[in-house]
Short mmCIF file of C-alpha atoms in Angstrom, two decimals:
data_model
loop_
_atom_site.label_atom_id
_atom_site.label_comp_id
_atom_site.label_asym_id
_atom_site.label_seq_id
_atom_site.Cartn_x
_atom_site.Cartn_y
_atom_site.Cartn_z
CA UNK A 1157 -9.37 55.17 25.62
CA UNK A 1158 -6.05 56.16 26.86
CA UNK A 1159 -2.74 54.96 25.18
CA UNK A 1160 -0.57 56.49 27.77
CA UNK A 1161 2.07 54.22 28.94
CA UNK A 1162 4.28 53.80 31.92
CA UNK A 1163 7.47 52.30 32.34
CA UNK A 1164 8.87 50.10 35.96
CA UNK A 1165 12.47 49.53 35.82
CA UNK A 1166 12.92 46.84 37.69
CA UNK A 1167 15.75 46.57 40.22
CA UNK A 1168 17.64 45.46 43.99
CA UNK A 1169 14.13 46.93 45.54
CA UNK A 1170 11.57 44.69 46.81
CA UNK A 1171 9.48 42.86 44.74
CA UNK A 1172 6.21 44.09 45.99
CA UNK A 1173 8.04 47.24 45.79
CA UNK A 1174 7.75 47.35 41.80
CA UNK A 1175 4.20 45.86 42.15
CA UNK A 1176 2.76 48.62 43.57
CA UNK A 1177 4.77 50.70 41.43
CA UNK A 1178 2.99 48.53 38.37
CA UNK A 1179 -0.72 48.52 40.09
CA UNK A 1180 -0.95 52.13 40.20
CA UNK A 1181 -0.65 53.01 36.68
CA UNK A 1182 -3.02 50.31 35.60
CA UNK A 1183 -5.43 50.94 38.20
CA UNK A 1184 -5.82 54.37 35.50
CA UNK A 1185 -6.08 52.31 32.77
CA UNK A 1186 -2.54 53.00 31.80
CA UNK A 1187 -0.41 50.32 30.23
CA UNK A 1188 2.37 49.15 31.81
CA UNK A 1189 6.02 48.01 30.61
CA UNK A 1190 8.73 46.09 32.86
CA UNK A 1191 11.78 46.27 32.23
CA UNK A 1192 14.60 44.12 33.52
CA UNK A 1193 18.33 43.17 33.19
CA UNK A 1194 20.32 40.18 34.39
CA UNK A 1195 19.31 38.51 37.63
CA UNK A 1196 16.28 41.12 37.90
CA UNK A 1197 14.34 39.11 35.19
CA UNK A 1198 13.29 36.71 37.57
CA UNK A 1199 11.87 39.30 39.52
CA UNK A 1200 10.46 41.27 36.68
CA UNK A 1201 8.66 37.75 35.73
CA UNK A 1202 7.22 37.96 39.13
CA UNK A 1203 5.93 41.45 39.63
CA UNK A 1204 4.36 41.00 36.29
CA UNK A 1205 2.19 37.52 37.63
CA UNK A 1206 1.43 38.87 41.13
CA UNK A 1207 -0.25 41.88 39.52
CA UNK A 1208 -1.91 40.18 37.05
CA UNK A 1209 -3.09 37.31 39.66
CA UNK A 1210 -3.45 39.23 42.57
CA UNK A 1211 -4.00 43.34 42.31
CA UNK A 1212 -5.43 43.69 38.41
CA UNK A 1213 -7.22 40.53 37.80
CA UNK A 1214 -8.48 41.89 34.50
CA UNK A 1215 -4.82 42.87 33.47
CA UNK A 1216 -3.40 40.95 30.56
CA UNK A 1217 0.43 40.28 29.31
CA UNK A 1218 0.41 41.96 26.03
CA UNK A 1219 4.08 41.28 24.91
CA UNK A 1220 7.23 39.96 25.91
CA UNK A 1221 10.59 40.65 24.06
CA UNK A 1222 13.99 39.25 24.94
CA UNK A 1223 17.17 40.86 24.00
CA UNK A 1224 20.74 41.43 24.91
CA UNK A 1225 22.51 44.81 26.22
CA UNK A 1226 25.94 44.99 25.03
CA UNK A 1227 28.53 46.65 28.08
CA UNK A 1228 31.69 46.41 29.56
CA UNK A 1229 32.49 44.50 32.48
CA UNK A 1230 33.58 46.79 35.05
CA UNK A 1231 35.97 43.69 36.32
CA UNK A 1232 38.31 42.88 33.88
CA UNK A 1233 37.61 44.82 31.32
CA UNK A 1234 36.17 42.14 28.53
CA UNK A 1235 32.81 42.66 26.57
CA UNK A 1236 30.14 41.49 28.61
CA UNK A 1237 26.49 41.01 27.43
CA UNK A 1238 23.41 41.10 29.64
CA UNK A 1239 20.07 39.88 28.76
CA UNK A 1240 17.25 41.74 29.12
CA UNK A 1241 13.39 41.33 29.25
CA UNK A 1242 10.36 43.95 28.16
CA UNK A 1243 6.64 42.81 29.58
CA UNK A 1244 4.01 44.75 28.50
CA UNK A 1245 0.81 44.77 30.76
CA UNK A 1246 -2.35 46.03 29.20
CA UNK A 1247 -4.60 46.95 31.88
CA UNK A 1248 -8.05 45.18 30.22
CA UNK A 1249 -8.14 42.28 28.50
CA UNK A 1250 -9.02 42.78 24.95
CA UNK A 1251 -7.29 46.04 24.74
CA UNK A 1252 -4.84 44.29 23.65
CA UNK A 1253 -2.73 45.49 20.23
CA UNK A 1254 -1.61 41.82 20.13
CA UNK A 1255 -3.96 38.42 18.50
CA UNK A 1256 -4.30 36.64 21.87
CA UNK A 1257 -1.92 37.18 24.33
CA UNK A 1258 -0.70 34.11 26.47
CA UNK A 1259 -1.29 34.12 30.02
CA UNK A 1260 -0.70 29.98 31.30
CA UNK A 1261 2.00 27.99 31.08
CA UNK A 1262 -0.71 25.19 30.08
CA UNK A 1263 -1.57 27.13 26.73
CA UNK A 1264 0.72 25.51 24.44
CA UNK A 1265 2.42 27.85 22.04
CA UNK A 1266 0.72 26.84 19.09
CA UNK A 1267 1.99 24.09 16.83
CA UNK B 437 8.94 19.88 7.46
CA UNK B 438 9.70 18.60 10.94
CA UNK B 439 7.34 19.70 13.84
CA UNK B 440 9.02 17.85 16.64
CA UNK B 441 9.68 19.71 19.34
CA UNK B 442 12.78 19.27 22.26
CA UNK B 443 12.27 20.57 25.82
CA UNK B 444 15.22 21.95 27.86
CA UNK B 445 14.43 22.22 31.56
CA UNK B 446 16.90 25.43 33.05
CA UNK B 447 17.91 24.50 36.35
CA UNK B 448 21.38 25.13 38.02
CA UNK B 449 23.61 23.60 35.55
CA UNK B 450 26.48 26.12 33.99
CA UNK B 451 24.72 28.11 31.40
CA UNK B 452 26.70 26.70 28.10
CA UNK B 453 25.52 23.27 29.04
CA UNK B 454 21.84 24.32 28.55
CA UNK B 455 23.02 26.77 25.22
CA UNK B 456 24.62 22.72 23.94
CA UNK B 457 21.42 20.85 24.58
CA UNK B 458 19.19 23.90 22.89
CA UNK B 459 21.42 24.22 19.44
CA UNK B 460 21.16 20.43 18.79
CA UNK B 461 17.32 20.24 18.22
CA UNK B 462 17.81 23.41 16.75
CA UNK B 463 20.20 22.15 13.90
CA UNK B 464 18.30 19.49 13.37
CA UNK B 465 15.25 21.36 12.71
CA UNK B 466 13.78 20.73 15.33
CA UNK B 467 11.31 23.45 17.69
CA UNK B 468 13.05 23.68 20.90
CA UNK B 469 11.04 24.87 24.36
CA UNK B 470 13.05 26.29 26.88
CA UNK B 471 11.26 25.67 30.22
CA UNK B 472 12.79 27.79 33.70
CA UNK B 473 11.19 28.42 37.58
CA UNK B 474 11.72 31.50 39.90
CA UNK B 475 15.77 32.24 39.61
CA UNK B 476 16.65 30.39 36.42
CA UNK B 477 14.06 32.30 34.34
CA UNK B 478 17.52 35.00 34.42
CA UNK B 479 19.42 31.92 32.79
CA UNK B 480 16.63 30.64 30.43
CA UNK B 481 16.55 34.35 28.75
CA UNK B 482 20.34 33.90 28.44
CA UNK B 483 20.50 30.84 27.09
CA UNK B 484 17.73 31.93 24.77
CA UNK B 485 19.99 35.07 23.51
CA UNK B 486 23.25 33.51 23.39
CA UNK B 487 21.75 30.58 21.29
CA UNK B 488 19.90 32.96 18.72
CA UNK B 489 22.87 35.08 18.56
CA UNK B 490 26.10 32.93 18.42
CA UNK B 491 25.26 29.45 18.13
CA UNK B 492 22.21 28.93 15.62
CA UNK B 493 21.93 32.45 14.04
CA UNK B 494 18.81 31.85 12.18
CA UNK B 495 17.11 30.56 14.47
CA UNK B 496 13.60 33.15 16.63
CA UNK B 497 12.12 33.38 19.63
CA UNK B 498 8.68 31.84 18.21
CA UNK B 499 6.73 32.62 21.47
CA UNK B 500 7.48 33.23 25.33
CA UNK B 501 4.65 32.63 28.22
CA UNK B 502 4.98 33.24 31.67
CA UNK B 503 2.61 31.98 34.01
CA UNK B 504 3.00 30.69 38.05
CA UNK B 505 3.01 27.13 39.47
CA UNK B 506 1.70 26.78 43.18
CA UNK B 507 3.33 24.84 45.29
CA UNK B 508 4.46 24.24 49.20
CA UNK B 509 7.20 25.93 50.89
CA UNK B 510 9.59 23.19 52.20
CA UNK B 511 10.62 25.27 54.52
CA UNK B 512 7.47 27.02 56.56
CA UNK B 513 4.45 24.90 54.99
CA UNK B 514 3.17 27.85 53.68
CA UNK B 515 2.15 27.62 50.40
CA UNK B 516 4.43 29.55 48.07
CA UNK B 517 3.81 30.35 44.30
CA UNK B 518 6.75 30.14 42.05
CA UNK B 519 7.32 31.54 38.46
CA UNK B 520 7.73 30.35 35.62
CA UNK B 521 8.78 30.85 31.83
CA UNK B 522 8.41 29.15 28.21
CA UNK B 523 10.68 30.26 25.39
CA UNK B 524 9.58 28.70 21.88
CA UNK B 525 12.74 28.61 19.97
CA UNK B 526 12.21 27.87 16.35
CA UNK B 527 14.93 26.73 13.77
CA UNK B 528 14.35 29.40 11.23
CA UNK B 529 12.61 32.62 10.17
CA UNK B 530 9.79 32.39 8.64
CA UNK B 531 8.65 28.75 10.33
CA UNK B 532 7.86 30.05 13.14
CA UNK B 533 3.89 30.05 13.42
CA UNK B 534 4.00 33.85 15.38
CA UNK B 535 3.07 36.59 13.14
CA UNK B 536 6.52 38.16 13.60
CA UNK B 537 8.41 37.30 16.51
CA UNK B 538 9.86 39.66 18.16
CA UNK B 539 13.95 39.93 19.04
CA UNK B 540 15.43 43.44 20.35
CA UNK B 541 14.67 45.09 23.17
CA UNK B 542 14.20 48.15 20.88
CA UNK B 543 11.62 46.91 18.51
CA UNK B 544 8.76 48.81 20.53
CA UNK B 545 5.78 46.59 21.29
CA UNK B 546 2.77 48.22 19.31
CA UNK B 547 0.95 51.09 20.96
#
């Protein structure tokens, strides 16, 4: 079983741009981490659910992890922070590291 | 111990107004579920971070789902999925029901 990983920075490009660039390496059984900054989150959400609903169907979200980049702002010169976002995409569900991972919005976090 | 739970729908409001309505739950002890669609998942993950980090400092991410919503396309009729995104805030280590919630963007997922 292969651990190999790949990484998809996720940017101004396309969105379907970045799902190819996620289908391939799972397509090889390779798991898969997105990562985003900023406004790109949105769009790293995205790539992430229209690989998993409609290129790897058997491809489950292993992890997500929030965080914050600390940087400059280029504009004025005051600390800015950025948020950023790391989805992990196993590329067969139940190779999963994690208990169960979460896939619906409809499967409460449990209580 | 209190298991009530507030929900915070992210829309286009300024960002501190939705970081206000998520640390009073939160310092009352209360669970707090931030819920965002297609461009204010960005903000939600903010919101999330600046919370954790400046407002209620004790507080963890307890659990974070993404999953899509289908719905129509005002403009063409076509139908036109959006995303979306669930951030479990809990009031303090240790309560929340995750094994160990994760919080930096360099805590590796396991491989």
């Amino acid at each position: 079983m292969s651990e190999e990983s790949a990484t998809v920075l996720i940017g101004i490009k396309p969105t379907m741009n970045y799902v190819l660039a996620t289908t391939m390496p799972l397509n090889e059984r390779k798991k898969v981490v997105l990562k985003a900054r900023g406004r790109a989150i949105s769009k790293a959400v995205d790539v992430a659910e229209i690989v998993r609903r409609r290129f790897v169907q058997d491809a489950s979200i292993d992890a997500i992890i929030i965080g914050t980049e600390e940087g400059k702002s280029s504009m004025d010169g005051r600390p800015r922070n950025v948020s950023t976002i790391e989805i992990t995409i196993t590329p067969k569900k139940g190779e999963a590291a994690k208990p169960k991972p979460k896939e619906k919005p409809s499967a409460k976090p449990a209580e």
